[in-house]
Short mmCIF file of C-alpha atoms and ligand atoms in Angstrom, two decimals:
data_model
loop_
_atom_site.label_atom_id
_atom_site.label_comp_id
_atom_site.label_asym_id
_atom_site.label_seq_id
_atom_site.Cartn_x
_atom_site.Cartn_y
_atom_site.Cartn_z
CA MET Y 10 31.48 -16.33 -18.05
CA ILE Y 11 31.21 -13.90 -20.95
CA HIS Y 12 32.52 -10.52 -19.85
CA ASN Y 13 31.36 -8.45 -22.80
CA MET Y 14 28.12 -10.03 -23.96
CA GLU Y 15 27.67 -7.50 -26.75
CA PHE Y 16 31.03 -7.79 -28.48
CA GLU Y 17 31.85 -11.43 -27.76
CA THR Y 18 28.58 -12.74 -29.24
CA LEU Y 19 28.07 -10.51 -32.28
CA PRO Y 20 26.55 -12.08 -35.37
CA ARG Y 21 29.26 -12.44 -38.02
CA GLU Y 22 27.79 -9.80 -40.28
CA ALA Y 23 27.69 -7.16 -37.58
CA LEU Y 24 31.21 -8.07 -36.50
CA GLU Y 25 32.52 -7.78 -40.04
CA ALA Y 26 30.88 -4.40 -40.49
CA ILE Y 27 32.70 -3.19 -37.37
CA GLN Y 28 35.96 -4.73 -38.57
CA LEU Y 29 35.76 -3.02 -41.94
CA ARG Y 30 35.00 0.37 -40.44
CA ARG Y 31 37.87 0.05 -37.97
CA LEU Y 32 40.28 -1.36 -40.53
CA ARG Y 33 39.67 1.55 -42.88
CA ALA Y 34 40.21 4.05 -40.09
CA THR Y 35 43.45 2.32 -39.07
CA VAL Y 36 44.84 2.24 -42.60
CA GLU Y 37 43.93 5.89 -43.06
CA ARG Y 38 45.66 6.77 -39.81
CA VAL Y 39 48.90 4.84 -40.26
CA ASN Y 40 49.20 6.21 -43.77
CA ALA Y 41 48.96 9.71 -42.37
CA THR Y 42 51.18 9.28 -39.32
CA VAL Y 43 53.76 6.50 -39.80
CA PRO Y 44 56.31 7.12 -42.58
CA PHE Y 45 57.15 3.41 -42.69
CA TYR Y 46 53.57 2.45 -43.65
CA ARG Y 47 53.14 5.37 -46.03
CA GLU Y 48 56.22 4.27 -47.93
CA LYS Y 49 55.20 0.59 -47.92
CA PHE Y 50 51.73 1.46 -49.23
CA ARG Y 51 53.26 3.69 -51.89
CA GLN Y 52 55.55 0.91 -53.04
CA ALA Y 53 52.58 -1.46 -53.19
CA GLY Y 54 50.62 1.14 -55.16
CA ILE Y 55 47.87 1.33 -52.56
CA VAL Y 56 45.98 4.27 -51.10
CA PRO Y 57 43.71 3.97 -48.04
CA ALA Y 58 40.60 4.48 -50.19
CA ASP Y 59 41.38 1.18 -51.93
CA ILE Y 60 40.27 -0.69 -48.81
CA LYS Y 61 36.62 -1.20 -49.65
CA SER Y 62 36.01 -4.65 -48.22
CA LEU Y 63 37.66 -6.94 -45.67
CA LYS Y 64 39.07 -8.94 -48.55
CA ASP Y 65 41.07 -5.86 -49.57
CA LEU Y 66 43.15 -6.38 -46.44
CA GLN Y 67 45.04 -8.91 -48.56
CA ARG Y 68 46.29 -6.11 -50.77
CA LEU Y 69 48.23 -4.54 -47.93
CA PRO Y 70 51.90 -5.37 -47.44
CA PHE Y 71 53.07 -7.53 -44.53
CA THR Y 72 55.02 -6.17 -41.58
CA THR Y 73 57.86 -8.26 -40.14
CA LYS Y 74 59.99 -8.30 -37.03
CA ALA Y 75 62.85 -6.93 -39.17
CA ASP Y 76 60.69 -3.88 -40.02
CA LEU Y 77 60.22 -3.23 -36.31
CA ARG Y 78 63.96 -3.57 -35.69
CA ASP Y 79 64.70 -1.12 -38.51
CA ASN Y 80 62.45 1.41 -36.82
CA TYR Y 81 63.85 0.84 -33.33
CA PRO Y 82 62.88 2.13 -30.84
CA PHE Y 83 59.89 4.40 -31.51
CA GLY Y 84 59.78 4.72 -35.30
CA MET Y 85 56.52 2.81 -35.71
CA PHE Y 86 54.56 4.87 -33.18
CA ALA Y 87 51.52 6.58 -34.69
CA VAL Y 88 51.08 9.22 -31.98
CA PRO Y 89 53.42 11.82 -30.48
CA MET Y 90 55.32 10.68 -27.35
CA ASP Y 91 53.14 13.08 -25.38
CA ASN Y 92 50.29 10.63 -25.82
CA VAL Y 93 52.24 7.48 -24.99
CA VAL Y 94 51.65 6.44 -21.38
CA ARG Y 95 53.34 3.01 -21.39
CA ILE Y 96 56.19 1.26 -23.13
CA HIS Y 97 56.82 -2.48 -23.22
CA ALA Y 98 59.42 -4.51 -25.07
CA SER Y 99 59.91 -8.14 -25.95
CA SER Y 100 63.42 -9.42 -25.54
CA GLY Y 101 63.74 -11.92 -28.35
CA THR Y 102 66.80 -14.11 -28.60
CA THR Y 103 69.02 -11.93 -30.73
CA GLY Y 104 69.78 -8.26 -31.01
CA LYS Y 105 67.60 -5.36 -29.96
CA PRO Y 106 64.21 -5.83 -28.35
CA THR Y 107 60.95 -4.96 -30.10
CA VAL Y 108 59.50 -1.86 -28.54
CA VAL Y 109 55.77 -1.15 -28.33
CA GLY Y 110 53.80 1.81 -26.96
CA TYR Y 111 50.31 2.40 -25.58
CA THR Y 112 48.09 5.45 -25.23
CA ALA Y 113 45.75 5.74 -22.25
CA ARG Y 114 42.97 4.42 -24.49
CA ASP Y 115 45.12 1.48 -25.59
CA ILE Y 116 45.64 0.56 -21.95
CA GLU Y 117 41.87 0.77 -21.38
CA MET Y 118 41.22 -1.48 -24.34
CA TRP Y 119 43.89 -3.95 -23.23
CA ALA Y 120 42.43 -4.07 -19.71
CA GLU Y 121 39.02 -4.81 -21.22
CA LEU Y 122 40.44 -7.65 -23.35
CA MET Y 123 42.29 -9.08 -20.37
CA ALA Y 124 39.11 -8.87 -18.27
CA ARG Y 125 37.35 -10.81 -21.04
CA SER Y 126 40.23 -13.32 -21.09
CA LEU Y 127 40.28 -13.93 -17.35
CA ALA Y 128 36.49 -14.27 -17.35
CA ALA Y 129 36.75 -16.84 -20.17
CA GLY Y 130 39.30 -18.66 -18.00
CA GLY Y 131 36.88 -18.89 -15.08
CA ALA Y 132 37.60 -15.73 -13.08
CA SER Y 133 35.10 -13.22 -11.77
CA ARG Y 134 34.71 -10.56 -9.09
CA GLY Y 135 35.54 -12.15 -5.76
CA ASP Y 136 38.30 -14.32 -7.15
CA ILE Y 137 41.87 -13.90 -5.96
CA ILE Y 138 44.34 -13.98 -8.82
CA HIS Y 139 47.90 -15.09 -8.09
CA ASN Y 140 49.69 -13.39 -10.95
CA ALA Y 141 53.12 -14.95 -11.40
CA TYR Y 142 53.77 -13.59 -14.88
CA GLY Y 143 56.80 -11.32 -14.81
CA TYR Y 144 56.16 -7.60 -14.22
CA GLY Y 145 58.37 -5.30 -16.24
CA LEU Y 146 59.04 -4.80 -19.91
CA PHE Y 147 57.38 -8.18 -20.51
CA THR Y 148 53.65 -7.66 -21.14
CA GLY Y 149 52.47 -10.67 -19.11
CA GLY Y 150 52.49 -9.25 -15.57
CA LEU Y 151 50.93 -5.85 -16.13
CA GLY Y 152 48.59 -7.21 -18.81
CA VAL Y 153 46.97 -9.65 -16.40
CA HIS Y 154 47.12 -7.11 -13.59
CA TYR Y 155 45.00 -4.49 -15.33
CA GLY Y 156 42.57 -7.11 -16.58
CA ALA Y 157 42.12 -8.54 -13.09
CA GLU Y 158 41.39 -5.11 -11.65
CA ARG Y 159 38.98 -4.33 -14.49
CA LEU Y 160 37.15 -7.55 -13.70
CA GLY Y 161 36.89 -6.55 -10.06
CA ALA Y 162 38.95 -9.52 -8.88
CA SER Y 163 41.70 -9.21 -6.26
CA VAL Y 164 45.13 -9.44 -7.76
CA ILE Y 165 48.31 -10.57 -6.01
CA PRO Y 166 51.10 -8.96 -8.07
CA ILE Y 167 53.68 -11.56 -7.11
CA SER Y 168 55.55 -11.59 -10.46
CA GLY Y 169 57.93 -14.45 -11.26
CA GLY Y 170 60.61 -15.95 -9.04
CA ASN Y 171 61.22 -16.44 -5.35
CA THR Y 172 59.21 -19.61 -5.66
CA LYS Y 173 59.17 -20.71 -2.04
CA ARG Y 174 57.69 -17.40 -1.01
CA GLN Y 175 55.08 -17.79 -3.74
CA VAL Y 176 54.02 -21.13 -2.31
CA MET Y 177 53.74 -19.68 1.19
CA ILE Y 178 51.54 -16.87 -0.11
CA MET Y 179 49.38 -19.34 -2.00
CA LYS Y 180 48.83 -21.23 1.19
CA ASP Y 181 48.13 -18.16 3.30
CA PHE Y 182 46.15 -15.93 0.90
CA GLY Y 183 44.11 -18.69 -0.72
CA PRO Y 184 44.19 -17.49 -4.34
CA THR Y 185 41.63 -19.12 -6.64
CA ILE Y 186 43.13 -18.36 -10.06
CA LEU Y 187 46.74 -18.89 -11.09
CA THR Y 188 48.34 -16.98 -13.96
CA CYS Y 189 51.85 -17.81 -15.18
CA THR Y 190 53.66 -19.72 -17.90
CA PRO Y 191 52.83 -23.43 -18.05
CA SER Y 192 56.45 -24.30 -17.28
CA TYR Y 193 56.45 -22.13 -14.18
CA ALA Y 194 53.15 -23.71 -13.06
CA LEU Y 195 54.90 -27.08 -12.99
CA HIS Y 196 57.81 -25.61 -11.12
CA LEU Y 197 55.46 -24.13 -8.52
CA ALA Y 198 53.91 -27.58 -8.06
CA GLU Y 199 57.31 -29.15 -7.62
CA VAL Y 200 58.47 -26.63 -5.03
CA ALA Y 201 55.18 -26.94 -3.17
CA THR Y 202 55.70 -30.69 -2.92
CA GLU Y 203 59.21 -30.15 -1.57
CA MET Y 204 57.73 -27.87 1.06
CA GLY Y 205 55.17 -30.50 2.01
CA ILE Y 206 52.26 -28.58 0.52
CA ASP Y 207 49.77 -30.33 -1.73
CA PHE Y 208 47.97 -28.27 -4.37
CA LYS Y 209 44.92 -30.37 -3.52
CA ASP Y 210 44.69 -28.43 -0.29
CA LEU Y 211 44.95 -25.02 -1.98
CA ARG Y 212 41.92 -23.16 -3.35
CA PHE Y 213 42.78 -22.89 -7.06
CA LYS Y 214 39.92 -23.45 -9.51
CA SER Y 215 41.64 -22.58 -12.74
CA GLY Y 216 44.86 -21.35 -14.28
CA VAL Y 217 45.39 -19.09 -17.28
CA PHE Y 218 48.64 -20.23 -18.84
CA GLY Y 219 50.48 -18.98 -21.90
CA ALA Y 220 53.43 -17.04 -23.33
CA GLU Y 221 55.05 -20.26 -24.57
CA PRO Y 222 53.95 -23.33 -26.49
CA TRP Y 223 52.59 -26.27 -24.51
CA SER Y 224 50.95 -29.51 -25.54
CA GLU Y 225 47.67 -31.22 -24.57
CA GLY Y 226 49.79 -33.73 -22.65
CA MET Y 227 51.35 -30.87 -20.69
CA ARG Y 228 47.86 -29.59 -19.90
CA GLU Y 229 46.88 -32.97 -18.44
CA GLU Y 230 50.07 -33.03 -16.39
CA ILE Y 231 49.41 -29.54 -15.01
CA GLU Y 232 45.76 -30.25 -14.26
CA ARG Y 233 46.69 -33.44 -12.44
CA LYS Y 234 49.52 -31.93 -10.41
CA LEU Y 235 47.90 -28.58 -9.59
CA HIS Y 236 44.29 -29.73 -9.19
CA LEU Y 237 42.85 -26.99 -11.37
CA THR Y 238 41.46 -26.46 -14.86
CA ALA Y 239 44.14 -25.14 -17.20
CA VAL Y 240 43.28 -22.82 -20.09
CA ASP Y 241 45.54 -21.48 -22.81
CA ILE Y 242 46.03 -17.75 -23.35
CA TYR Y 243 47.87 -16.33 -26.34
CA GLY Y 244 49.27 -12.97 -27.25
CA LEU Y 245 52.34 -11.09 -28.33
CA SER Y 246 53.76 -7.69 -27.56
CA GLU Y 247 53.57 -6.48 -31.14
CA VAL Y 248 49.80 -7.01 -31.22
CA ILE Y 249 49.00 -5.91 -27.61
CA GLY Y 250 50.47 -8.47 -25.18
CA PRO Y 251 48.41 -11.27 -23.60
CA GLY Y 252 44.70 -11.05 -24.48
CA VAL Y 253 44.79 -11.54 -28.24
CA SER Y 254 43.02 -14.87 -27.82
CA ILE Y 255 41.94 -17.23 -25.06
CA GLU Y 256 40.36 -20.62 -24.61
CA CYS Y 257 36.97 -20.69 -22.94
CA ILE Y 258 36.79 -22.90 -19.88
CA GLU Y 259 33.61 -24.50 -21.22
CA ALA Y 260 35.22 -26.07 -24.29
CA LYS Y 261 39.02 -25.74 -23.89
CA LYS Y 262 39.22 -26.37 -27.61
CA GLY Y 263 40.84 -23.55 -29.49
CA LEU Y 264 41.37 -19.91 -28.50
CA HIS Y 265 38.73 -17.27 -29.26
CA ILE Y 266 40.31 -14.31 -31.01
CA PHE Y 267 39.09 -10.87 -30.01
CA GLU Y 268 38.18 -10.09 -33.57
CA ASP Y 269 36.56 -6.76 -32.82
CA HIS Y 270 40.14 -5.54 -32.18
CA PHE Y 271 42.37 -7.83 -34.23
CA ILE Y 272 41.91 -9.42 -37.64
CA ALA Y 273 43.63 -12.79 -38.03
CA GLU Y 274 44.80 -14.45 -41.21
CA VAL Y 275 46.83 -17.62 -41.75
CA ILE Y 276 49.30 -17.64 -44.62
CA ASN Y 277 51.65 -20.05 -46.27
CA PRO Y 278 54.96 -18.73 -44.91
CA GLU Y 279 56.77 -19.43 -48.16
CA THR Y 280 54.36 -18.19 -50.80
CA GLU Y 281 52.63 -15.65 -48.50
CA GLU Y 282 49.29 -16.75 -49.92
CA VAL Y 283 46.31 -16.54 -47.55
CA LEU Y 284 45.10 -20.03 -46.57
CA PRO Y 285 41.50 -21.15 -46.12
CA TYR Y 286 40.10 -21.88 -42.64
CA GLY Y 287 41.41 -25.11 -41.19
CA GLU Y 288 44.72 -25.08 -43.00
CA THR Y 289 47.87 -24.72 -40.96
CA GLY Y 290 50.30 -21.89 -41.59
CA GLU Y 291 51.73 -18.70 -40.15
CA LEU Y 292 49.42 -16.47 -38.16
CA VAL Y 293 49.17 -12.83 -39.29
CA PHE Y 294 47.50 -10.06 -37.28
CA THR Y 295 46.21 -6.60 -38.06
CA SER Y 296 45.19 -4.39 -35.16
CA ILE Y 297 42.12 -2.26 -35.86
CA THR Y 298 41.70 -0.18 -32.71
CA LYS Y 299 45.17 0.50 -31.37
CA GLU Y 300 46.35 4.10 -31.29
CA ALA Y 301 50.03 4.27 -30.33
CA PHE Y 302 51.28 1.15 -32.08
CA PRO Y 303 48.89 0.04 -34.82
CA ILE Y 304 50.19 -2.94 -36.76
CA ILE Y 305 49.28 -4.02 -40.27
CA ARG Y 306 49.46 -7.69 -41.30
CA TYR Y 307 52.14 -8.59 -38.78
CA ARG Y 308 53.79 -11.93 -39.48
CA THR Y 309 53.88 -13.54 -36.03
CA ARG Y 310 55.88 -16.63 -37.10
CA ASP Y 311 53.46 -18.62 -34.92
CA ILE Y 312 51.98 -21.70 -36.50
CA THR Y 313 48.30 -22.53 -36.20
CA SER Y 314 45.01 -22.74 -38.09
CA LEU Y 315 41.68 -20.92 -37.77
CA ASN Y 316 38.37 -22.49 -36.86
CA PRO Y 317 35.19 -20.47 -37.59
CA GLU Y 318 32.79 -23.09 -36.21
CA PRO Y 319 30.39 -22.04 -33.44
CA CYS Y 320 31.48 -22.85 -29.88
CA VAL Y 321 29.43 -24.29 -27.00
CA CYS Y 322 30.29 -21.27 -24.85
CA GLY Y 323 28.15 -18.91 -26.94
CA ARG Y 324 30.98 -16.70 -28.16
CA THR Y 325 30.81 -16.07 -31.88
CA LEU Y 326 34.47 -15.12 -32.04
CA MET Y 327 36.53 -17.33 -34.33
CA ARG Y 328 39.00 -19.69 -32.71
CA MET Y 329 42.63 -20.37 -33.48
CA ASN Y 330 44.06 -23.74 -32.62
CA ARG Y 331 46.75 -24.11 -30.01
CA VAL Y 332 50.02 -22.67 -31.36
CA SER Y 333 52.24 -25.64 -32.12
CA GLY Y 334 55.45 -23.66 -32.50
CA ARG Y 335 57.11 -20.92 -34.44
CA THR Y 336 58.45 -21.01 -37.97
CA ASP Y 337 61.83 -20.08 -36.54
CA ASP Y 338 61.67 -22.90 -33.93
CA MET Y 339 61.38 -25.52 -36.57
CA LEU Y 340 64.32 -27.92 -36.62
CA ILE Y 341 65.21 -29.75 -39.76
CA ILE Y 342 66.69 -33.03 -38.70
CA ARG Y 343 67.97 -34.97 -41.70
CA GLY Y 344 65.30 -33.46 -43.86
CA VAL Y 345 62.42 -33.95 -41.44
CA ASN Y 346 60.72 -30.89 -40.00
CA VAL Y 347 60.30 -31.15 -36.24
CA PHE Y 348 58.85 -28.75 -33.71
CA PRO Y 349 59.77 -28.97 -30.03
CA SER Y 350 56.07 -29.23 -29.16
CA GLN Y 351 55.80 -32.44 -31.20
CA ILE Y 352 58.59 -33.98 -29.17
CA GLU Y 353 56.83 -32.79 -26.04
CA SER Y 354 53.61 -34.50 -27.12
CA VAL Y 355 55.40 -37.80 -27.56
CA LEU Y 356 57.23 -37.50 -24.21
CA MET Y 357 54.05 -36.70 -22.30
CA GLU Y 358 52.49 -39.98 -23.43
CA ILE Y 359 55.22 -42.06 -21.80
CA GLU Y 360 54.93 -43.37 -18.27
CA GLY Y 361 57.85 -42.56 -15.95
CA VAL Y 362 58.89 -39.42 -17.81
CA GLU Y 363 58.66 -36.02 -16.11
CA PRO Y 364 57.42 -32.87 -17.92
CA HIS Y 365 60.93 -31.40 -17.91
CA TYR Y 366 62.96 -31.73 -21.06
CA GLN Y 367 65.39 -29.88 -23.24
CA LEU Y 368 66.41 -30.32 -26.86
CA VAL Y 369 70.00 -29.85 -27.90
CA VAL Y 370 70.82 -29.35 -31.56
CA ASP Y 371 74.31 -29.77 -32.93
CA ARG Y 372 75.53 -29.68 -36.46
CA VAL Y 373 78.00 -32.39 -37.43
CA ASP Y 374 79.17 -32.60 -41.05
CA ASN Y 375 76.31 -30.37 -42.17
CA LEU Y 376 73.74 -32.61 -40.51
CA ASP Y 377 71.60 -31.54 -37.60
CA ILE Y 378 71.76 -33.93 -34.67
CA LEU Y 379 68.98 -33.67 -32.12
CA SER Y 380 69.50 -34.83 -28.55
CA VAL Y 381 66.50 -35.09 -26.27
CA MET Y 382 67.37 -34.70 -22.61
CA VAL Y 383 64.51 -35.76 -20.43
CA GLU Y 384 64.08 -36.17 -16.71
CA VAL Y 385 62.69 -39.32 -15.20
CA GLY Y 386 60.77 -39.57 -11.96
CA GLU Y 387 62.50 -40.36 -8.66
CA GLY Y 388 60.99 -43.86 -8.62
CA THR Y 389 62.18 -44.71 -12.10
CA PHE Y 390 65.62 -43.28 -11.54
CA SER Y 391 66.38 -45.59 -8.66
CA ASP Y 392 65.40 -48.61 -10.79
CA GLU Y 393 67.93 -50.93 -12.35
CA VAL Y 394 69.98 -49.79 -15.29
CA ARG Y 395 68.06 -52.12 -17.55
CA VAL Y 396 64.78 -50.36 -16.76
CA LEU Y 397 66.32 -47.04 -17.68
CA GLN Y 398 67.80 -48.44 -20.87
CA ASP Y 399 64.41 -49.82 -21.85
CA LEU Y 400 62.80 -46.47 -21.21
CA GLU Y 401 65.41 -44.73 -23.32
CA LYS Y 402 64.79 -47.15 -26.15
CA LYS Y 403 61.06 -46.71 -25.89
CA ILE Y 404 61.31 -42.92 -26.16
CA THR Y 405 63.66 -43.17 -29.13
CA LYS Y 406 61.32 -45.62 -30.82
CA ASN Y 407 58.18 -43.56 -30.20
CA ILE Y 408 59.78 -40.38 -31.52
CA LYS Y 409 60.94 -42.27 -34.59
CA GLU Y 410 57.49 -43.78 -35.05
CA TYR Y 411 55.43 -40.64 -34.58
CA LEU Y 412 57.72 -38.02 -36.09
CA GLY Y 413 59.85 -40.07 -38.44
CA VAL Y 414 63.10 -38.75 -37.06
CA SER Y 415 65.99 -40.39 -35.26
CA VAL Y 416 67.09 -38.62 -32.13
CA LYS Y 417 69.51 -39.32 -29.32
CA VAL Y 418 67.65 -39.70 -26.05
CA LYS Y 419 69.42 -39.06 -22.78
CA LEU Y 420 67.66 -39.66 -19.50
CA VAL Y 421 68.76 -37.33 -16.75
CA GLU Y 422 68.29 -37.31 -13.01
CA PRO Y 423 65.26 -35.64 -11.45
CA LYS Y 424 65.60 -31.84 -11.12
CA THR Y 425 68.67 -31.46 -13.30
CA ILE Y 426 67.06 -29.53 -16.16
CA ALA Y 427 66.92 -25.82 -15.37
CA ARG Y 428 63.50 -24.64 -14.17
CA SER Y 429 62.08 -21.47 -15.64
CA GLU Y 430 60.35 -18.59 -13.89
CA GLY Y 431 59.03 -17.28 -17.20
CA LYS Y 432 59.34 -18.73 -20.64
CA ALA Y 433 61.11 -22.10 -20.62
CA GLN Y 434 64.14 -22.53 -22.81
CA ARG Y 435 63.34 -25.79 -24.55
CA VAL Y 436 65.97 -25.70 -27.26
CA ILE Y 437 69.70 -25.24 -26.92
CA ASP Y 438 70.99 -24.60 -30.37
CA ASN Y 439 74.72 -25.13 -30.64
CA ARG Y 440 74.66 -24.58 -34.40
CA LYS Y 441 74.89 -20.81 -34.17
CA LEU Y 442 77.75 -20.72 -31.71
O1 DLL N 510 54.34 -13.78 -24.41
C1 DLL N 510 52.48 -12.25 -24.22
C2 DLL N 510 51.80 -13.16 -23.29
C3 DLL N 510 51.96 -12.99 -21.93
C4 DLL N 510 50.96 -14.15 -23.75
C5 DLL N 510 51.29 -13.80 -21.03
C6 DLL N 510 50.29 -14.98 -22.87
C7 DLL N 510 50.46 -14.82 -21.51
P1 DLL N 510 55.91 -11.90 -26.12
O2 DLL N 510 56.87 -11.95 -25.03
O3 DLL N 510 55.99 -10.79 -27.11
O4 DLL N 510 54.45 -11.80 -25.55
O5 DLL N 510 55.99 -13.29 -26.88
C8 DLL N 510 55.07 -13.61 -27.89
O6 DLL N 510 55.16 -15.97 -27.36
O7 DLL N 510 54.58 -14.90 -30.71
C9 DLL N 510 54.35 -16.92 -29.34
O8 DLL N 510 55.46 -17.41 -30.06
C10 DLL N 510 54.58 -17.16 -27.86
N1 DLL N 510 53.29 -17.41 -27.19
C11 DLL N 510 52.56 -16.56 -26.48
N2 DLL N 510 51.45 -17.18 -25.99
C12 DLL N 510 51.51 -18.46 -26.44
C13 DLL N 510 50.68 -19.61 -26.29
C14 DLL N 510 53.82 -12.72 -24.72
N3 DLL N 510 49.57 -19.60 -25.56
C15 DLL N 510 55.31 -15.00 -28.39
N4 DLL N 510 51.05 -20.74 -26.94
C16 DLL N 510 54.28 -15.41 -29.43
C17 DLL N 510 52.18 -20.79 -27.67
C18 DLL N 510 52.68 -18.60 -27.22
N5 DLL N 510 53.01 -19.75 -27.83
#
């Protein structure tokens, strides 16, 4: 269902007029209130009045994660702390977290976008939302929570972890919508099975899964094991949190970007040139309505492409394709670029393999060696050694064939790869140690 009929179905021209007006106001405001942007604009020789068309966005400098670190914790805020009602932070793998702030109006806007997202994912008033995204500094839990309330649905603020208890509550409360990371969804299914509970007997209709990359094959696996329709939700703390874009349940083909609040571009990460629709590169976002933490041309490091074609659902909002990985996740194995999600796609095609895997990267004599640890099903594991050896060979061969890279495949026993309650750790990189 379309939550905001007016803004989600605007004709392009009307949408662009709104974008330009909001972009100009944002640039004006950050120039006046955030020393970092004022200085960046000065260095680029740009004044806010130079932004006369949407194309002029390309004249503005990019903002990077390093810029946010340099201004840690509150240096990028565009309002006095008196007006900040919420703070979130994203942990990241190294160093200090990235800190973001929200005014009361930002929270309102975010709740509206999350209500739109949940509606696109099949939720409405009367639904019970089992929200297993983590509550805390992470934006997932509270983001979904406010959206669910805005929609008028009932929300179970279960957060992540304590999985057995989650399953009991699912059985007793009869939630109809599941929200969590795709990896945790699979873990929930696994624990339910151990407890003798079949998702077939639960009431779930759909799940809104995101916060980490996942493949089409993983979607099929989740839909089969959890007996629900799985949609992809995308977002990042720096832009707002979850609710930047979402698949519609009607098409499940690309994520509609809430363009009345965020302008998306895709660039070549090396040359920084803006790429035409359809071409794959790094996603860049500019927020055009946020008050406390506006962001100009933020380089997300996420890799995708944009699709402006109309969608069957009736939304006119442009779609981005599923994020296949991050520029900083890319492994270069003997000269070949590989993303963990590509390995996942190959694994998911193979019979007998479970959706639990981990990639280990080592550097030996200046060469990156990639080991793929993957779990096999109980049935397969009890088979003869020869069967396992054949499976191992098959995986190695398929990865070589599809991705052009030689890897070491190691089959491991069921349930030996650590399960995640939030974002799964798919890569163990021993090169930095
Ligand atoms: O993960 C916000 C979120 C919460 C999104 C709940 C969806 C659901 P961060 O912790 O700041 O925010 O991490 C943002 O996670 O730049 C992507 O690399 C990755 N990511 C988020 N959603 C997806 C997705 C939240 N659907 C970073 N597919 C982003 C692939 C995703 N990657």
